[in-house]
Short mmCIF file of N, CA and C in Angstrom, two decimals:
data_model
loop_
_atom_site.label_atom_id
_atom_site.label_comp_id
_atom_site.label_asym_id
_atom_site.label_seq_id
_atom_site.Cartn_x
_atom_site.Cartn_y
_atom_site.Cartn_z
N MET U 1 39.87 -5.09 -18.09
CA MET U 1 38.72 -4.93 -17.44
C MET U 1 37.38 -5.77 -18.14
N THR U 2 36.86 -6.37 -17.25
CA THR U 2 35.73 -7.13 -17.64
C THR U 2 34.30 -6.13 -17.47
N GLY U 3 33.55 -6.44 -18.46
CA GLY U 3 32.17 -5.69 -18.48
C GLY U 3 31.19 -6.49 -17.66
N LYS U 4 30.06 -6.11 -17.50
CA LYS U 4 29.03 -6.75 -16.53
C LYS U 4 28.64 -8.03 -17.67
N THR U 5 28.20 -9.05 -17.04
CA THR U 5 27.61 -10.01 -17.67
C THR U 5 26.05 -9.70 -18.07
N ARG U 6 25.59 -10.41 -18.99
CA ARG U 6 24.11 -10.35 -19.43
C ARG U 6 23.07 -10.37 -18.25
N ASP U 7 23.44 -11.46 -17.34
CA ASP U 7 22.52 -11.65 -16.22
C ASP U 7 22.59 -10.59 -15.32
N VAL U 8 23.62 -10.05 -15.09
CA VAL U 8 24.08 -8.91 -14.11
C VAL U 8 23.14 -7.55 -14.61
N LYS U 9 23.40 -7.42 -15.81
CA LYS U 9 22.50 -6.14 -16.50
C LYS U 9 21.07 -6.32 -16.63
N ARG U 10 20.63 -7.59 -16.75
CA ARG U 10 19.29 -8.00 -16.60
C ARG U 10 18.77 -7.79 -15.14
N ALA U 11 19.37 -8.20 -14.05
CA ALA U 11 19.07 -7.96 -12.69
C ALA U 11 18.96 -6.59 -12.37
N GLU U 12 19.99 -5.69 -12.88
CA GLU U 12 19.99 -4.40 -12.63
C GLU U 12 18.82 -3.64 -13.25
N THR U 13 18.53 -4.02 -14.43
CA THR U 13 17.33 -3.27 -15.06
C THR U 13 16.07 -3.80 -14.48
N ALA U 14 16.03 -5.08 -14.03
CA ALA U 14 14.77 -5.55 -13.19
C ALA U 14 14.63 -4.60 -11.97
N GLN U 15 15.66 -4.51 -11.38
CA GLN U 15 15.68 -3.61 -9.86
C GLN U 15 15.27 -2.14 -10.24
N ARG U 16 15.86 -1.61 -11.29
CA ARG U 16 15.29 -0.29 -11.72
C ARG U 16 14.08 -0.01 -11.96
N ILE U 17 13.29 -1.11 -12.72
CA ILE U 17 11.96 -1.10 -13.17
C ILE U 17 11.32 -1.35 -11.69
N LEU U 18 11.75 -2.06 -10.91
CA LEU U 18 10.85 -2.29 -9.65
C LEU U 18 11.00 -1.12 -8.80
N GLU U 19 11.92 -0.36 -8.78
CA GLU U 19 12.09 0.87 -7.93
C GLU U 19 11.27 2.03 -8.60
N ALA U 20 11.21 2.08 -9.83
CA ALA U 20 10.53 2.99 -10.56
C ALA U 20 9.00 2.73 -10.19
N ALA U 21 8.60 1.36 -10.25
CA ALA U 21 7.22 0.98 -10.17
C ALA U 21 6.95 1.39 -8.75
N GLN U 22 7.65 1.20 -7.59
CA GLN U 22 7.45 1.48 -6.49
C GLN U 22 7.12 3.11 -6.26
N GLU U 23 7.90 3.93 -7.02
CA GLU U 23 7.70 5.30 -6.85
C GLU U 23 6.29 5.69 -7.72
N GLU U 24 6.18 5.02 -8.71
CA GLU U 24 5.10 5.46 -9.35
C GLU U 24 3.64 4.97 -8.86
N PHE U 25 3.58 3.90 -8.25
CA PHE U 25 2.52 3.40 -7.43
C PHE U 25 2.13 4.22 -6.34
N ALA U 26 3.27 4.53 -5.49
CA ALA U 26 3.25 5.38 -4.40
C ALA U 26 2.70 6.79 -4.70
N LEU U 27 3.27 7.30 -6.03
CA LEU U 27 2.75 8.65 -6.42
C LEU U 27 1.22 8.66 -6.87
N ARG U 28 0.89 7.71 -7.79
CA ARG U 28 -0.16 7.82 -8.57
C ARG U 28 -1.30 6.69 -8.32
N GLY U 29 -0.88 5.66 -7.52
CA GLY U 29 -1.70 4.48 -7.29
C GLY U 29 -1.74 3.61 -8.30
N PHE U 30 -2.50 2.33 -8.11
CA PHE U 30 -2.61 1.16 -9.16
C PHE U 30 -3.07 1.79 -10.41
N GLU U 31 -4.11 2.44 -10.33
CA GLU U 31 -4.95 2.95 -11.65
C GLU U 31 -4.19 4.28 -12.29
N GLY U 32 -3.58 4.95 -11.47
CA GLY U 32 -2.82 6.07 -12.32
C GLY U 32 -1.49 5.86 -12.84
N ALA U 33 -0.73 5.03 -12.22
CA ALA U 33 0.49 4.44 -12.73
C ALA U 33 0.23 3.74 -14.08
N THR U 34 1.13 3.88 -15.16
CA THR U 34 0.98 3.21 -16.36
C THR U 34 2.49 2.53 -16.69
N ILE U 35 2.41 1.39 -17.50
CA ILE U 35 3.63 0.87 -17.78
C ILE U 35 4.47 1.84 -18.28
N ARG U 36 4.06 2.52 -19.21
CA ARG U 36 4.95 3.73 -19.89
C ARG U 36 5.49 4.66 -18.78
N SER U 37 4.77 5.19 -17.84
CA SER U 37 5.25 6.13 -16.89
C SER U 37 6.40 5.32 -16.12
N ILE U 38 6.19 4.20 -15.61
CA ILE U 38 7.12 3.17 -15.10
C ILE U 38 8.42 3.15 -15.80
N ALA U 39 8.24 2.74 -17.19
CA ALA U 39 9.40 2.55 -18.05
C ALA U 39 10.18 3.96 -18.17
N ASP U 40 9.35 5.02 -18.46
CA ASP U 40 10.20 6.27 -18.32
C ASP U 40 10.92 6.53 -17.22
N ARG U 41 10.27 6.49 -15.99
CA ARG U 41 11.15 6.58 -14.93
C ARG U 41 12.48 5.74 -14.45
N ALA U 42 12.15 4.60 -15.10
CA ALA U 42 13.32 3.53 -15.11
C ALA U 42 14.44 3.76 -16.13
N GLY U 43 13.90 4.53 -17.14
CA GLY U 43 14.93 4.78 -18.37
C GLY U 43 14.97 3.70 -19.21
N VAL U 44 13.99 2.95 -19.39
CA VAL U 44 13.89 1.68 -20.37
C VAL U 44 12.69 1.84 -21.31
N HIS U 45 12.65 1.05 -22.14
CA HIS U 45 11.41 0.88 -23.10
C HIS U 45 10.25 0.13 -22.48
N ALA U 46 9.16 0.44 -22.76
CA ALA U 46 7.94 -0.25 -21.98
C ALA U 46 7.89 -1.56 -22.20
N SER U 47 8.55 -2.16 -23.22
CA SER U 47 8.38 -3.46 -23.54
C SER U 47 9.26 -4.52 -22.70
N LEU U 48 10.26 -3.66 -21.99
CA LEU U 48 11.24 -4.28 -21.10
C LEU U 48 10.40 -4.52 -19.71
N VAL U 49 9.43 -3.59 -19.32
CA VAL U 49 8.72 -3.69 -18.18
C VAL U 49 7.89 -5.00 -18.34
N MET U 50 7.45 -5.22 -19.41
CA MET U 50 6.38 -6.44 -19.64
C MET U 50 7.24 -7.67 -19.75
N GLN U 51 8.33 -7.63 -20.21
CA GLN U 51 9.32 -8.68 -20.40
C GLN U 51 9.75 -9.21 -18.99
N HIS U 52 10.07 -8.37 -18.16
CA HIS U 52 10.60 -8.67 -16.72
C HIS U 52 9.41 -8.99 -15.83
N TYR U 53 8.20 -8.33 -15.85
CA TYR U 53 7.10 -8.66 -14.96
C TYR U 53 5.83 -9.06 -15.38
N GLY U 54 5.70 -9.17 -16.83
CA GLY U 54 4.56 -9.86 -17.52
C GLY U 54 3.34 -8.81 -17.48
N SER U 55 3.02 -7.97 -16.33
CA SER U 55 1.73 -7.33 -16.41
C SER U 55 1.90 -6.25 -15.43
N LYS U 56 1.06 -5.21 -15.49
CA LYS U 56 1.17 -4.12 -14.58
C LYS U 56 0.60 -4.74 -13.12
N ALA U 57 -0.45 -5.71 -13.15
CA ALA U 57 -1.00 -6.33 -11.81
C ALA U 57 0.28 -7.15 -11.23
N SER U 58 0.96 -7.61 -12.05
CA SER U 58 2.17 -8.49 -11.43
C SER U 58 3.06 -7.76 -10.82
N LEU U 59 3.39 -6.67 -11.54
CA LEU U 59 4.51 -5.86 -11.03
C LEU U 59 4.04 -5.23 -9.71
N PHE U 60 2.84 -4.72 -9.82
CA PHE U 60 2.13 -4.05 -8.43
C PHE U 60 2.35 -5.02 -7.37
N THR U 61 1.98 -6.41 -7.48
CA THR U 61 2.14 -7.24 -6.55
C THR U 61 3.34 -7.25 -5.87
N ILE U 62 4.29 -7.37 -6.72
CA ILE U 62 5.65 -7.31 -6.15
C ILE U 62 6.43 -6.10 -5.63
N ALA U 63 5.83 -4.77 -6.27
CA ALA U 63 6.33 -3.66 -5.84
C ALA U 63 5.78 -3.32 -4.24
N VAL U 64 4.49 -3.69 -3.98
CA VAL U 64 3.97 -3.32 -2.61
C VAL U 64 4.36 -4.30 -1.57
N GLN U 65 5.08 -5.25 -1.83
CA GLN U 65 5.50 -6.39 -0.94
C GLN U 65 6.38 -5.57 0.39
N LEU U 66 5.98 -5.83 1.52
CA LEU U 66 6.93 -5.41 2.54
C LEU U 66 7.89 -6.53 3.03
N PRO U 67 9.01 -6.06 3.26
CA PRO U 67 10.06 -7.10 3.79
C PRO U 67 9.52 -7.86 4.98
N ASP U 68 9.66 -9.19 5.10
CA ASP U 68 9.39 -10.08 6.09
C ASP U 68 10.28 -9.71 7.32
N ASP U 69 9.29 -9.71 8.57
CA ASP U 69 9.90 -9.48 9.87
C ASP U 69 10.54 -8.01 10.06
N ASP U 70 10.00 -7.06 9.38
CA ASP U 70 10.44 -5.76 9.36
C ASP U 70 9.30 -4.85 10.06
N GLN U 71 9.32 -4.72 11.45
CA GLN U 71 8.15 -3.93 11.81
C GLN U 71 8.32 -2.49 11.64
N GLN U 72 9.45 -2.05 11.46
CA GLN U 72 9.77 -0.49 11.03
C GLN U 72 9.06 -0.29 9.58
N ALA U 73 9.52 -1.14 8.75
CA ALA U 73 8.93 -0.96 7.39
C ALA U 73 7.58 -1.21 7.28
N ALA U 74 6.91 -2.03 8.08
CA ALA U 74 5.38 -1.99 8.17
C ALA U 74 4.88 -0.86 8.82
N SER U 75 5.41 -0.38 9.86
CA SER U 75 4.96 0.82 10.57
C SER U 75 4.93 2.09 9.53
N ASP U 76 6.06 2.19 8.86
CA ASP U 76 6.16 3.14 7.82
C ASP U 76 5.35 3.14 6.65
N HIS U 77 4.99 1.93 6.30
CA HIS U 77 3.90 1.73 5.28
C HIS U 77 2.62 2.08 5.71
N LEU U 78 2.20 1.75 6.88
CA LEU U 78 0.85 1.99 7.45
C LEU U 78 0.79 3.74 7.60
N PHE U 79 1.81 4.38 7.97
CA PHE U 79 1.82 5.85 8.21
C PHE U 79 1.61 6.35 6.78
N ASP U 80 2.15 5.83 5.77
CA ASP U 80 2.13 6.32 4.38
C ASP U 80 0.74 6.14 4.04
N VAL U 81 -0.08 4.99 4.21
CA VAL U 81 -1.22 4.75 3.76
C VAL U 81 -2.25 5.67 4.67
N LEU U 82 -2.00 5.99 5.81
CA LEU U 82 -2.93 6.80 6.43
C LEU U 82 -2.63 8.40 6.09
N ASP U 83 -1.59 8.67 5.69
CA ASP U 83 -1.43 10.03 5.09
C ASP U 83 -2.08 10.23 3.82
N VAL U 84 -2.28 9.14 2.94
CA VAL U 84 -2.86 9.13 1.85
C VAL U 84 -4.54 9.30 2.12
N ARG U 85 -4.91 8.58 2.97
CA ARG U 85 -6.33 8.49 3.38
C ARG U 85 -6.85 9.59 4.06
N MET U 86 -6.03 10.59 4.54
CA MET U 86 -6.26 11.62 5.34
C MET U 86 -6.66 12.70 4.31
N GLY U 87 -6.01 12.62 3.08
CA GLY U 87 -6.24 13.53 1.97
C GLY U 87 -7.32 13.26 1.18
N GLU U 88 -7.59 13.88 0.03
CA GLU U 88 -8.54 13.65 -0.96
C GLU U 88 -8.31 12.18 -1.64
N LEU U 89 -9.42 11.41 -1.73
CA LEU U 89 -9.43 10.05 -2.20
C LEU U 89 -9.33 10.07 -3.72
N PRO U 90 -8.52 9.34 -4.45
CA PRO U 90 -8.67 9.39 -5.85
C PRO U 90 -9.94 8.82 -6.22
N PRO U 91 -10.61 9.16 -7.62
CA PRO U 91 -11.99 8.68 -8.07
C PRO U 91 -12.20 7.21 -7.86
N GLU U 92 -11.00 6.47 -8.37
CA GLU U 92 -11.32 4.97 -8.39
C GLU U 92 -11.43 4.36 -6.99
N THR U 93 -10.77 4.98 -6.06
CA THR U 93 -10.81 4.59 -4.64
C THR U 93 -12.32 4.81 -4.07
N ARG U 94 -12.81 6.24 -4.47
CA ARG U 94 -14.20 6.60 -3.85
C ARG U 94 -15.09 5.72 -4.52
N ALA U 95 -15.11 5.26 -5.79
CA ALA U 95 -15.96 4.38 -6.53
C ALA U 95 -15.97 3.05 -5.82
N LEU U 96 -14.76 2.60 -5.51
CA LEU U 96 -14.80 1.04 -5.05
C LEU U 96 -15.37 0.98 -3.59
N VAL U 97 -14.84 2.08 -2.78
CA VAL U 97 -15.36 2.22 -1.53
C VAL U 97 -16.98 2.36 -1.57
N ARG U 98 -17.33 3.22 -2.26
CA ARG U 98 -18.96 3.52 -2.37
C ARG U 98 -19.73 2.21 -2.62
N SER U 99 -19.01 1.51 -3.49
CA SER U 99 -19.86 0.39 -4.36
C SER U 99 -19.56 -0.86 -3.51
N MET U 100 -18.69 -0.97 -2.48
CA MET U 100 -18.20 -2.29 -1.99
C MET U 100 -19.46 -3.04 -1.34
N LEU U 101 -20.41 -2.28 -0.79
CA LEU U 101 -21.54 -2.98 0.03
C LEU U 101 -22.62 -3.32 -0.88
N THR U 102 -22.77 -2.71 -2.11
CA THR U 102 -23.83 -3.00 -2.86
C THR U 102 -23.59 -3.75 -4.26
N VAL U 103 -22.42 -3.80 -4.59
CA VAL U 103 -22.03 -4.49 -5.92
C VAL U 103 -21.09 -5.71 -5.61
N PRO U 104 -21.48 -6.83 -6.07
CA PRO U 104 -20.69 -8.15 -5.72
C PRO U 104 -19.32 -7.95 -6.24
N GLU U 105 -19.17 -7.39 -7.28
CA GLU U 105 -17.90 -7.47 -7.94
C GLU U 105 -16.85 -6.28 -7.11
N ALA U 106 -17.43 -5.32 -6.59
CA ALA U 106 -16.56 -4.32 -5.87
C ALA U 106 -16.40 -5.01 -4.51
N GLU U 107 -17.43 -5.77 -3.99
CA GLU U 107 -17.20 -6.22 -2.78
C GLU U 107 -16.03 -7.24 -2.88
N ALA U 108 -15.94 -8.25 -3.88
CA ALA U 108 -15.04 -9.15 -4.03
C ALA U 108 -13.57 -8.54 -4.26
N SER U 109 -13.57 -7.45 -5.07
CA SER U 109 -12.36 -6.77 -5.29
C SER U 109 -11.80 -6.10 -4.03
N MET U 110 -12.61 -5.48 -3.02
CA MET U 110 -12.31 -4.83 -1.95
C MET U 110 -11.67 -6.00 -1.09
N ARG U 111 -12.46 -7.07 -0.95
CA ARG U 111 -12.06 -8.04 0.10
C ARG U 111 -10.72 -8.75 -0.21
N ASP U 112 -10.48 -9.05 -1.80
CA ASP U 112 -9.23 -9.33 -2.13
C ASP U 112 -8.06 -8.50 -2.02
N PHE U 113 -8.29 -7.18 -2.19
CA PHE U 113 -7.35 -6.00 -1.88
C PHE U 113 -7.00 -6.02 -0.50
N LEU U 114 -7.99 -6.03 0.60
CA LEU U 114 -7.75 -5.95 1.91
C LEU U 114 -6.99 -7.36 2.44
N GLY U 115 -7.57 -8.31 1.93
CA GLY U 115 -6.83 -9.64 2.11
C GLY U 115 -5.21 -9.65 1.92
N GLU U 116 -5.09 -9.05 0.76
CA GLU U 116 -3.58 -8.86 0.35
C GLU U 116 -2.99 -8.02 1.34
N ARG U 117 -3.60 -6.86 1.66
CA ARG U 117 -2.84 -5.92 2.51
C ARG U 117 -2.70 -6.61 3.92
N VAL U 118 -3.42 -7.41 4.33
CA VAL U 118 -3.40 -8.16 5.62
C VAL U 118 -2.18 -9.11 5.47
N ASP U 119 -2.13 -9.93 4.48
CA ASP U 119 -1.10 -10.82 4.30
C ASP U 119 0.17 -10.28 4.21
N ASN U 120 0.35 -9.06 3.53
CA ASN U 120 1.37 -8.36 3.33
C ASN U 120 1.99 -7.87 4.70
N LEU U 121 0.98 -7.32 5.47
CA LEU U 121 1.52 -6.73 6.80
C LEU U 121 1.91 -7.84 7.80
N LYS U 122 1.08 -8.88 7.74
CA LYS U 122 1.44 -9.91 8.90
C LYS U 122 2.78 -10.55 8.69
N GLY U 123 3.42 -10.71 7.55
CA GLY U 123 4.75 -11.16 7.45
C GLY U 123 5.80 -10.19 7.90
N SER U 124 5.47 -8.82 8.23
CA SER U 124 6.27 -7.92 8.68
C SER U 124 6.03 -7.77 10.25
N PHE U 125 5.10 -8.26 10.79
CA PHE U 125 4.76 -8.48 12.13
C PHE U 125 5.53 -9.55 12.78
N GLU U 126 5.85 -9.49 14.18
CA GLU U 126 6.22 -10.61 14.70
C GLU U 126 5.09 -11.02 15.90
N GLY U 127 5.06 -12.27 16.26
CA GLY U 127 4.05 -12.73 17.23
C GLY U 127 3.13 -13.74 16.66
N GLU U 128 2.39 -14.39 17.57
CA GLU U 128 1.47 -15.45 17.15
C GLU U 128 0.32 -14.62 16.71
N ASP U 129 0.05 -13.39 17.02
CA ASP U 129 -1.26 -12.84 16.50
C ASP U 129 -0.98 -11.75 15.54
N ALA U 130 0.08 -12.01 14.85
CA ALA U 130 0.49 -10.93 13.63
C ALA U 130 -0.70 -10.85 12.72
N GLU U 131 -1.35 -11.87 12.35
CA GLU U 131 -2.42 -11.76 11.35
C GLU U 131 -3.64 -10.93 12.01
N LEU U 132 -3.81 -11.00 13.27
CA LEU U 132 -5.06 -10.47 13.88
C LEU U 132 -4.66 -9.03 13.82
N ARG U 133 -3.41 -8.61 14.30
CA ARG U 133 -3.24 -7.13 14.34
C ARG U 133 -2.96 -6.51 13.02
N ALA U 134 -2.53 -7.36 11.95
CA ALA U 134 -2.50 -6.70 10.77
C ALA U 134 -3.97 -6.53 10.16
N ALA U 135 -4.97 -7.43 10.51
CA ALA U 135 -6.24 -7.29 10.14
C ALA U 135 -7.02 -6.10 10.82
N MET U 136 -6.47 -5.97 12.13
CA MET U 136 -7.04 -4.83 12.80
C MET U 136 -6.64 -3.43 12.29
N ALA U 137 -5.19 -3.38 11.85
CA ALA U 137 -4.77 -2.15 11.22
C ALA U 137 -5.43 -1.86 10.02
N VAL U 138 -5.46 -2.93 9.06
CA VAL U 138 -6.25 -2.64 7.72
C VAL U 138 -7.77 -2.21 7.91
N SER U 139 -8.46 -2.95 8.84
CA SER U 139 -9.81 -2.63 9.03
C SER U 139 -9.97 -1.22 9.66
N SER U 140 -9.03 -0.80 10.49
CA SER U 140 -9.09 0.54 11.10
C SER U 140 -8.86 1.72 10.00
N ILE U 141 -7.97 1.42 9.13
CA ILE U 141 -7.77 2.60 8.27
C ILE U 141 -8.96 2.60 7.28
N LEU U 142 -9.65 1.38 6.84
CA LEU U 142 -10.86 1.37 6.16
C LEU U 142 -12.02 2.14 6.81
N GLY U 143 -12.23 1.91 8.21
CA GLY U 143 -13.05 2.53 8.89
C GLY U 143 -13.01 4.10 9.04
N LEU U 144 -11.75 4.43 9.20
CA LEU U 144 -11.22 5.87 9.20
C LEU U 144 -11.54 6.50 7.77
N THR U 145 -11.36 5.82 6.86
CA THR U 145 -11.58 6.55 5.50
C THR U 145 -12.95 6.37 5.28
N ILE U 146 -13.75 5.63 5.66
CA ILE U 146 -15.40 5.57 5.49
C ILE U 146 -15.87 6.82 6.33
N ALA U 147 -15.38 6.80 7.67
CA ALA U 147 -15.92 7.81 8.68
C ALA U 147 -15.65 9.37 8.08
N ARG U 148 -14.45 9.43 7.63
CA ARG U 148 -14.01 10.77 7.09
C ARG U 148 -14.57 11.17 5.94
N HIS U 149 -14.33 10.34 4.87
CA HIS U 149 -14.72 10.79 3.38
C HIS U 149 -16.22 10.56 3.09
N PHE U 150 -16.81 9.47 3.57
CA PHE U 150 -18.16 9.21 3.21
C PHE U 150 -19.17 9.59 4.11
N LEU U 151 -19.09 9.21 5.31
CA LEU U 151 -19.98 9.68 6.47
C LEU U 151 -19.85 11.17 6.76
N LYS U 152 -18.65 11.62 6.56
CA LYS U 152 -18.28 12.93 6.73
C LYS U 152 -18.52 13.20 8.46
N LEU U 153 -18.26 12.32 9.11
CA LEU U 153 -18.40 12.43 10.71
C LEU U 153 -17.84 13.98 11.25
N ARG U 154 -18.76 14.46 11.94
CA ARG U 154 -18.50 15.86 12.35
C ARG U 154 -17.38 16.02 13.25
N ALA U 155 -17.06 15.00 14.06
CA ALA U 155 -15.87 14.91 14.82
C ALA U 155 -14.55 15.21 14.06
N PHE U 156 -14.46 14.94 12.92
CA PHE U 156 -13.28 15.19 11.89
C PHE U 156 -13.25 16.44 11.05
N GLU U 157 -14.35 17.32 11.09
CA GLU U 157 -14.52 18.60 10.51
C GLU U 157 -13.44 19.54 10.85
N ASN U 158 -13.20 19.97 11.98
CA ASN U 158 -12.36 21.06 12.42
C ASN U 158 -10.96 20.51 12.87
N ILE U 159 -10.75 19.18 12.72
CA ILE U 159 -9.38 18.66 13.20
C ILE U 159 -8.38 18.81 12.12
N PRO U 160 -7.11 19.63 12.30
CA PRO U 160 -6.45 19.55 11.21
C PRO U 160 -5.79 18.19 10.77
N ARG U 161 -5.44 17.99 9.52
CA ARG U 161 -5.15 16.66 9.12
C ARG U 161 -4.03 16.08 9.89
N GLU U 162 -3.02 17.21 10.13
CA GLU U 162 -1.74 16.62 10.92
C GLU U 162 -2.09 16.00 12.30
N SER U 163 -3.14 16.71 12.81
CA SER U 163 -3.45 16.14 14.22
C SER U 163 -4.26 14.90 14.17
N LEU U 164 -5.06 14.72 13.08
CA LEU U 164 -5.63 13.41 12.96
C LEU U 164 -4.71 12.42 12.67
N ALA U 165 -3.70 12.60 11.62
CA ALA U 165 -2.65 11.81 11.30
C ALA U 165 -1.76 11.27 12.59
N ASN U 166 -1.44 12.41 13.39
CA ASN U 166 -0.75 11.96 14.69
C ASN U 166 -1.32 11.08 15.52
N ALA U 167 -2.78 11.37 15.67
CA ALA U 167 -3.47 10.34 16.57
C ALA U 167 -3.61 8.93 16.01
N ALA U 168 -3.99 8.89 14.65
CA ALA U 168 -3.96 7.61 13.95
C ALA U 168 -2.53 6.94 13.91
N ASN U 169 -1.62 7.63 13.78
CA ASN U 169 -0.30 7.01 13.87
C ASN U 169 -0.04 6.18 15.21
N ALA U 170 -0.51 6.86 16.28
CA ALA U 170 -0.12 6.24 17.74
C ALA U 170 -0.86 4.92 17.73
N TRP U 171 -2.21 4.70 17.22
CA TRP U 171 -2.72 3.42 17.35
C TRP U 171 -2.29 2.60 16.19
N ILE U 172 -1.87 2.89 15.16
CA ILE U 172 -1.30 2.01 14.10
C ILE U 172 0.08 1.57 14.84
N ALA U 173 0.94 2.36 15.48
CA ALA U 173 2.20 2.00 15.91
C ALA U 173 1.75 1.03 16.99
N ALA U 174 0.94 1.11 17.86
CA ALA U 174 0.66 0.13 18.73
C ALA U 174 0.26 -1.22 18.00
N LEU U 175 -0.37 -1.20 17.12
CA LEU U 175 -0.85 -2.56 16.47
C LEU U 175 0.21 -3.20 15.67
N SER U 176 1.29 -2.37 15.32
CA SER U 176 2.25 -2.86 14.62
C SER U 176 3.52 -3.76 15.39
N HIS U 177 3.29 -3.51 16.75
CA HIS U 177 4.28 -3.99 17.59
C HIS U 177 3.66 -5.15 18.28
N GLU U 178 4.18 -6.23 18.67
CA GLU U 178 3.68 -7.46 19.29
C GLU U 178 3.54 -6.84 20.84
N PRO U 179 2.28 -7.02 21.31
CA PRO U 179 2.09 -6.73 22.71
C PRO U 179 2.92 -7.35 23.82
N ARG U 180 3.28 -6.39 24.72
CA ARG U 180 3.99 -6.99 25.89
C ARG U 180 3.04 -7.76 26.75
N THR U 181 3.43 -9.00 27.21
CA THR U 181 2.68 -9.74 28.35
C THR U 181 3.19 -9.61 29.56
N GLU U 182 2.45 -9.47 30.60
CA GLU U 182 3.11 -9.22 31.85
C GLU U 182 3.26 -10.70 32.58
N PRO U 183 4.39 -10.96 33.23
CA PRO U 183 4.58 -12.31 33.70
C PRO U 183 3.67 -12.64 34.84
#
């Protein structure tokens, strides 16, 4: 009986680390996840995470990529983001959003982050206007986040989180699918 080759073991370890990172980033966000927590979840030493992926930022970039041409994965991802944005925002997100219009570094950071989100989503959407629809979805979620958490728009005060999420999911679902054109 032949054992696994070194390359196969290495690929399996890299995959375990990636899956652990996806879970940690989903649970704790970029700031809250640590190389050590990812390594613990994957059952490896923290140095292996660095060997395979180089840095937390590099691992994050790979972990959050959506599969190309997978509208269901894109829709699911958007619904997950909306669910997070309906709840209490983590302190680092609050600080970044609050500062993005007055601090040039925060503005650049937010622009880069949102640009990455648009690029990630457009690969999962079909159609010539995929980038436009991705930009609309990302911008809409940002607007909802600002209106709900910072402006504290009264219209959101007495609406249960589930109702708000259901309504938001409807328009996000519409943006994630290529519009039908009438002949």
